[in-house]
Amino acid sequence: MTLKLFDHHIHTERSDGTVSLAERASTVSVRPHGISDHFPWPGKMRDDDDVLRYLDDAARLGLRVGLEYDLGVAPPLRATTRASLHYMIGALHQLEVVRQGFERDGIDILGHGTMSPLAALGDPERAYPAEWQERLIQLCLDADVAIEVNEAYAVPHRQFLERAKRMGARFSVGSDTHGPLLPLDKTAAMIDAASLPHERFLVGERVHAAR
Protein backbone atom coordinates (compact mmCIF):
# COMPACT_ATOMS: atom_id res chain seq x y z
CA MET A 1 0.00 0.00 0.00
CA THR A 2 1.25 3.49 -0.85
CA LEU A 3 0.60 5.65 2.20
CA LYS A 4 -0.52 9.20 1.38
CA LEU A 5 -1.26 10.48 4.87
CA PHE A 6 0.44 13.75 5.81
CA ASP A 7 3.98 13.29 7.20
CA HIS A 8 4.53 15.81 10.01
CA HIS A 9 7.93 14.75 11.35
CA ILE A 10 10.72 15.63 8.91
CA HIS A 11 14.05 17.31 9.65
CA THR A 12 16.24 19.64 7.58
CA GLU A 13 19.72 21.10 7.83
CA ARG A 14 18.25 23.77 10.12
CA SER A 15 18.83 21.26 12.94
CA ASP A 16 20.38 17.78 12.53
CA GLY A 17 19.08 16.90 9.07
CA THR A 18 21.11 16.76 5.86
CA VAL A 19 18.53 18.16 3.45
CA SER A 20 17.84 21.83 2.65
CA LEU A 21 14.47 23.56 2.88
CA ALA A 22 14.39 23.85 -0.91
CA GLU A 23 15.01 20.12 -1.31
CA ARG A 24 12.22 19.38 1.15
CA ALA A 25 9.85 21.62 -0.79
CA SER A 26 10.62 19.60 -3.94
CA THR A 27 9.43 16.33 -2.34
CA VAL A 28 5.98 17.47 -1.23
CA SER A 29 4.63 16.11 -4.51
CA VAL A 30 6.05 12.68 -3.64
CA ARG A 31 4.28 12.60 -0.28
CA PRO A 32 2.41 15.43 1.49
CA HIS A 33 4.64 16.59 4.33
CA GLY A 34 5.75 19.46 6.49
CA ILE A 35 9.04 20.06 8.28
CA SER A 36 9.68 20.02 12.02
CA ASP A 37 13.23 20.66 13.13
CA HIS A 38 14.48 20.31 16.69
CA PHE A 39 13.99 23.17 19.11
CA PRO A 40 16.33 24.06 20.66
CA TRP A 41 19.31 23.23 18.47
CA PRO A 42 22.79 24.74 19.09
CA GLY A 43 23.70 27.58 16.78
CA LYS A 44 20.61 27.20 14.59
CA MET A 45 17.33 27.05 16.54
CA ARG A 46 18.02 28.94 19.75
CA ASP A 47 15.13 31.34 20.29
CA ASP A 48 11.98 32.93 18.86
CA ASP A 49 13.94 34.91 16.27
CA ASP A 50 15.55 31.76 14.86
CA VAL A 51 12.18 29.99 14.77
CA LEU A 52 10.53 32.91 12.96
CA ARG A 53 13.32 33.03 10.35
CA TYR A 54 12.91 29.30 9.86
CA LEU A 55 9.16 29.74 9.48
CA ASP A 56 9.50 32.59 7.00
CA ASP A 57 12.11 30.81 4.87
CA ALA A 58 10.07 27.61 4.74
CA ALA A 59 6.74 29.33 4.18
CA ARG A 60 8.15 31.13 1.13
CA LEU A 61 8.75 27.67 -0.32
CA GLY A 62 5.17 26.61 0.40
CA LEU A 63 6.06 24.25 3.27
CA ARG A 64 3.94 23.53 6.33
CA VAL A 65 6.14 24.26 9.34
CA GLY A 66 6.27 22.75 12.82
CA LEU A 67 8.86 22.13 15.51
CA GLU A 68 10.04 19.08 17.42
CA TYR A 69 9.89 20.71 20.84
CA ASP A 70 12.01 19.16 23.60
CA LEU A 71 9.56 18.97 26.51
CA GLY A 72 11.13 19.97 29.81
CA VAL A 73 14.28 21.29 28.08
CA ALA A 74 13.27 23.83 25.43
CA PRO A 75 12.84 27.45 26.50
CA PRO A 76 9.29 28.80 26.25
CA LEU A 77 8.31 30.39 22.96
CA ARG A 78 6.16 33.47 22.68
CA ALA A 79 2.47 32.72 22.12
CA THR A 80 2.61 34.61 18.82
CA THR A 81 5.48 32.42 17.62
CA ARG A 82 3.62 29.23 18.52
CA ALA A 83 0.49 30.53 16.79
CA SER A 84 2.48 31.13 13.60
CA LEU A 85 3.45 27.46 13.32
CA HIS A 86 1.19 24.92 11.68
CA TYR A 87 1.76 22.37 14.47
CA MET A 88 4.06 21.44 17.36
CA ILE A 89 5.54 18.00 18.12
CA GLY A 90 6.54 17.37 21.75
CA ALA A 91 9.41 14.98 22.54
CA LEU A 92 8.59 12.67 25.45
CA HIS A 93 10.17 12.68 28.91
CA GLN A 94 8.50 11.97 32.27
CA LEU A 95 4.69 11.95 32.27
CA GLU A 96 4.45 14.95 34.59
CA VAL A 97 6.79 16.91 32.34
CA VAL A 98 4.64 15.87 29.38
CA ARG A 99 1.47 17.10 31.06
CA GLN A 100 3.06 20.44 31.93
CA GLY A 101 4.48 20.78 28.43
CA PHE A 102 1.13 20.06 26.81
CA GLU A 103 -0.50 22.74 28.94
CA ARG A 104 2.23 25.38 28.54
CA ASP A 105 3.66 24.90 25.08
CA GLY A 106 0.71 24.30 22.76
CA ILE A 107 1.77 20.83 21.62
CA ASP A 108 -0.28 19.22 18.83
CA ILE A 109 1.57 15.91 18.36
CA LEU A 110 3.36 13.59 20.78
CA GLY A 111 6.49 12.49 18.92
CA HIS A 112 7.85 8.90 19.20
CA GLY A 113 5.94 8.40 22.44
CA THR A 114 7.65 5.19 23.61
CA MET A 115 11.12 5.73 22.17
CA SER A 116 13.46 5.60 25.17
CA PRO A 117 16.19 3.35 26.62
CA LEU A 118 13.36 1.15 27.90
CA ALA A 119 12.64 0.15 24.31
CA ALA A 120 15.93 -1.76 24.24
CA LEU A 121 14.78 -4.08 27.00
CA GLY A 122 12.67 -6.25 24.72
CA ASP A 123 8.90 -6.63 25.13
CA PRO A 124 7.39 -3.10 25.23
CA GLU A 125 4.37 -4.46 27.12
CA ARG A 126 6.73 -5.26 30.00
CA ALA A 127 8.78 -2.08 29.66
CA TYR A 128 5.64 0.07 29.53
CA PRO A 129 2.87 -1.39 31.71
CA ALA A 130 -0.67 -0.99 30.41
CA GLU A 131 -1.52 1.47 33.20
CA TRP A 132 1.40 3.74 32.19
CA GLN A 133 0.35 3.57 28.54
CA GLU A 134 -3.25 4.47 29.40
CA ARG A 135 -2.11 7.42 31.53
CA LEU A 136 -0.05 8.76 28.64
CA ILE A 137 -2.87 8.24 26.17
CA GLN A 138 -5.30 9.98 28.52
CA LEU A 139 -2.92 12.95 28.80
CA CYS A 140 -3.04 13.18 25.01
CA LEU A 141 -6.84 12.96 24.98
CA ASP A 142 -7.23 15.60 27.69
CA ALA A 143 -4.98 18.02 25.79
CA ASP A 144 -6.26 17.07 22.30
CA VAL A 145 -2.76 15.95 21.29
CA ALA A 146 -2.29 13.42 18.48
CA ILE A 147 -0.05 10.36 18.89
CA GLU A 148 2.65 9.96 16.29
CA VAL A 149 3.16 6.71 14.38
CA ASN A 150 6.92 6.97 13.92
CA GLU A 151 8.59 5.36 10.90
CA ALA A 152 12.21 5.74 12.02
CA TYR A 153 11.83 3.85 15.30
CA ALA A 154 8.64 1.87 14.55
CA VAL A 155 6.95 3.13 17.71
CA PRO A 156 4.53 2.97 19.43
CA HIS A 157 3.97 -0.79 19.38
CA ARG A 158 0.72 -2.39 18.23
CA GLN A 159 -0.90 -2.83 21.67
CA PHE A 160 -0.27 0.84 22.51
CA LEU A 161 -1.83 1.94 19.23
CA GLU A 162 -4.81 -0.36 19.77
CA ARG A 163 -5.33 1.08 23.28
CA ALA A 164 -5.11 4.60 21.87
CA LYS A 165 -7.65 3.75 19.17
CA ARG A 166 -10.10 2.29 21.72
CA MET A 167 -9.72 5.35 23.94
CA GLY A 168 -10.50 7.68 21.01
CA ALA A 169 -7.08 9.19 20.30
CA ARG A 170 -6.04 11.12 17.23
CA PHE A 171 -2.90 10.12 15.33
CA SER A 172 -0.16 11.62 13.17
CA VAL A 173 2.28 10.20 10.63
CA GLY A 174 5.94 11.02 11.26
CA SER A 175 8.76 9.62 9.14
CA ASP A 176 11.29 11.40 11.43
CA THR A 177 13.69 11.41 8.49
CA HIS A 178 16.91 13.38 8.62
CA GLY A 179 17.85 12.56 5.03
CA PRO A 180 16.07 11.63 1.80
CA LEU A 181 12.33 11.07 1.77
CA LEU A 182 11.75 7.30 1.82
CA PRO A 183 8.62 5.12 1.72
CA LEU A 184 6.56 4.77 4.89
CA ASP A 185 6.56 0.98 4.83
CA LYS A 186 6.80 0.41 8.59
CA THR A 187 4.21 3.11 9.26
CA ALA A 188 1.76 1.58 6.80
CA ALA A 189 2.22 -1.84 8.40
CA MET A 190 1.73 -0.40 11.91
CA ILE A 191 -1.44 1.41 10.86
CA ASP A 192 -2.81 -1.75 9.23
CA ALA A 193 -1.86 -4.01 12.16
CA ALA A 194 -3.69 -1.78 14.65
CA SER A 195 -6.55 -1.00 12.20
CA LEU A 196 -6.18 2.73 12.76
CA PRO A 197 -8.85 4.75 10.92
CA HIS A 198 -7.34 7.23 8.47
CA GLU A 199 -9.91 9.87 9.37
CA ARG A 200 -8.32 10.19 12.81
CA PHE A 201 -4.96 11.34 11.35
CA LEU A 202 -3.87 14.97 11.26
CA VAL A 203 -3.26 16.61 7.88
CA GLY A 204 -0.78 19.38 8.64
CA GLU A 205 -3.06 21.69 10.62
CA ARG A 206 -3.68 22.39 14.25
CA VAL A 207 -6.78 20.77 15.72
CA HIS A 208 -7.14 23.47 18.40
CA ALA A 209 -6.13 27.08 18.78
CA ALA A 210 -2.54 27.69 19.88
CA ARG A 211 -2.42 28.14 23.62
XYZ file of C-alpha atoms in Angstrom:
211
model
C 0.000 0.000 0.000
C 1.250 3.492 -0.848
C 0.599 5.653 2.198
C -0.517 9.196 1.379
C -1.258 10.480 4.873
C 0.441 13.752 5.809
C 3.979 13.292 7.204
C 4.525 15.811 10.005
C 7.928 14.750 11.346
C 10.723 15.630 8.905
C 14.053 17.310 9.650
C 16.240 19.643 7.583
C 19.719 21.102 7.827
C 18.246 23.771 10.115
C 18.835 21.257 12.937
C 20.375 17.777 12.534
C 19.078 16.900 9.066
C 21.114 16.762 5.862
C 18.526 18.163 3.446
C 17.842 21.830 2.649
C 14.473 23.561 2.885
C 14.387 23.851 -0.912
C 15.009 20.121 -1.305
C 12.220 19.378 1.154
C 9.852 21.622 -0.793
C 10.618 19.602 -3.937
C 9.432 16.327 -2.338
C 5.977 17.470 -1.234
C 4.633 16.108 -4.507
C 6.055 12.683 -3.637
C 4.282 12.596 -0.281
C 2.415 15.426 1.490
C 4.636 16.595 4.327
C 5.752 19.462 6.487
C 9.039 20.063 8.279
C 9.680 20.019 12.019
C 13.226 20.662 13.128
C 14.477 20.309 16.688
C 13.988 23.170 19.110
C 16.329 24.059 20.656
C 19.314 23.229 18.466
C 22.786 24.741 19.092
C 23.701 27.576 16.782
C 20.608 27.202 14.594
C 17.331 27.051 16.537
C 18.021 28.935 19.747
C 15.133 31.337 20.293
C 11.984 32.930 18.863
C 13.939 34.909 16.274
C 15.553 31.757 14.862
C 12.183 29.992 14.767
C 10.526 32.906 12.962
C 13.315 33.033 10.348
C 12.911 29.296 9.855
C 9.159 29.741 9.480
C 9.501 32.588 7.002
C 12.114 30.814 4.874
C 10.072 27.606 4.745
C 6.740 29.329 4.178
C 8.154 31.134 1.133
C 8.747 27.670 -0.324
C 5.167 26.606 0.397
C 6.060 24.247 3.268
C 3.941 23.535 6.327
C 6.138 24.256 9.344
C 6.270 22.747 12.825
C 8.863 22.126 15.514
C 10.041 19.077 17.421
C 9.895 20.713 20.842
C 12.012 19.158 23.596
C 9.560 18.966 26.506
C 11.130 19.969 29.810
C 14.278 21.291 28.080
C 13.274 23.832 25.429
C 12.838 27.454 26.502
C 9.288 28.800 26.251
C 8.308 30.386 22.959
C 6.156 33.469 22.677
C 2.469 32.720 22.123
C 2.614 34.615 18.822
C 5.481 32.416 17.621
C 3.617 29.228 18.519
C 0.495 30.533 16.792
C 2.476 31.129 13.600
C 3.447 27.458 13.317
C 1.193 24.915 11.675
C 1.763 22.367 14.472
C 4.063 21.438 17.362
C 5.542 17.999 18.120
C 6.541 17.374 21.752
C 9.414 14.981 22.541
C 8.593 12.670 25.451
C 10.174 12.683 28.908
C 8.498 11.966 32.269
C 4.690 11.946 32.266
C 4.445 14.946 34.589
C 6.792 16.905 32.338
C 4.643 15.868 29.377
C 1.469 17.102 31.062
C 3.061 20.441 31.934
C 4.484 20.779 28.433
C 1.126 20.056 26.807
C -0.496 22.744 28.937
C 2.231 25.376 28.538
C 3.657 24.897 25.080
C 0.709 24.295 22.757
C 1.771 20.829 21.622
C -0.278 19.225 18.829
C 1.571 15.907 18.361
C 3.357 13.585 20.784
C 6.494 12.494 18.919
C 7.849 8.899 19.196
C 5.944 8.400 22.435
C 7.646 5.187 23.613
C 11.116 5.729 22.169
C 13.459 5.599 25.171
C 16.195 3.345 26.617
C 13.360 1.145 27.896
C 12.639 0.150 24.314
C 15.933 -1.757 24.237
C 14.781 -4.077 27.004
C 12.667 -6.254 24.718
C 8.905 -6.628 25.126
C 7.393 -3.103 25.232
C 4.372 -4.455 27.125
C 6.735 -5.260 30.002
C 8.783 -2.078 29.663
C 5.644 0.070 29.528
C 2.869 -1.390 31.714
C -0.671 -0.988 30.408
C -1.519 1.469 33.203
C 1.399 3.737 32.186
C 0.346 3.574 28.535
C -3.247 4.468 29.399
C -2.114 7.419 31.529
C -0.050 8.755 28.642
C -2.873 8.239 26.169
C -5.299 9.976 28.520
C -2.924 12.948 28.803
C -3.043 13.183 25.010
C -6.841 12.958 24.982
C -7.228 15.596 27.690
C -4.978 18.024 25.788
C -6.265 17.072 22.300
C -2.762 15.949 21.291
C -2.288 13.423 18.478
C -0.049 10.358 18.887
C 2.653 9.961 16.285
C 3.159 6.707 14.378
C 6.925 6.974 13.915
C 8.585 5.359 10.902
C 12.211 5.743 12.019
C 11.832 3.847 15.299
C 8.645 1.867 14.550
C 6.949 3.133 17.714
C 4.531 2.973 19.426
C 3.971 -0.786 19.378
C 0.725 -2.392 18.233
C -0.901 -2.832 21.672
C -0.268 0.841 22.505
C -1.834 1.940 19.228
C -4.814 -0.358 19.775
C -5.335 1.084 23.276
C -5.108 4.601 21.870
C -7.652 3.751 19.168
C -10.098 2.288 21.723
C -9.720 5.355 23.938
C -10.501 7.679 21.014
C -7.083 9.193 20.298
C -6.038 11.118 17.227
C -2.900 10.117 15.328
C -0.160 11.616 13.175
C 2.275 10.196 10.631
C 5.943 11.016 11.257
C 8.764 9.617 9.138
C 11.292 11.400 11.427
C 13.685 11.410 8.486
C 16.914 13.382 8.619
C 17.854 12.561 5.025
C 16.067 11.628 1.797
C 12.327 11.066 1.773
C 11.754 7.300 1.825
C 8.621 5.121 1.718
C 6.556 4.771 4.887
C 6.559 0.978 4.830
C 6.799 0.407 8.590
C 4.210 3.109 9.264
C 1.756 1.576 6.803
C 2.219 -1.844 8.402
C 1.726 -0.400 11.906
C -1.444 1.410 10.861
C -2.810 -1.749 9.229
C -1.864 -4.011 12.162
C -3.686 -1.778 14.647
C -6.545 -1.005 12.204
C -6.177 2.727 12.765
C -8.848 4.752 10.916
C -7.341 7.227 8.467
C -9.912 9.868 9.368
C -8.316 10.194 12.814
C -4.963 11.337 11.347
C -3.865 14.974 11.257
C -3.258 16.609 7.881
C -0.783 19.385 8.644
C -3.062 21.687 10.617
C -3.677 22.389 14.254
C -6.783 20.774 15.717
C -7.140 23.468 18.396
C -6.126 27.077 18.782
C -2.538 27.689 19.878
C -2.419 28.142 23.625
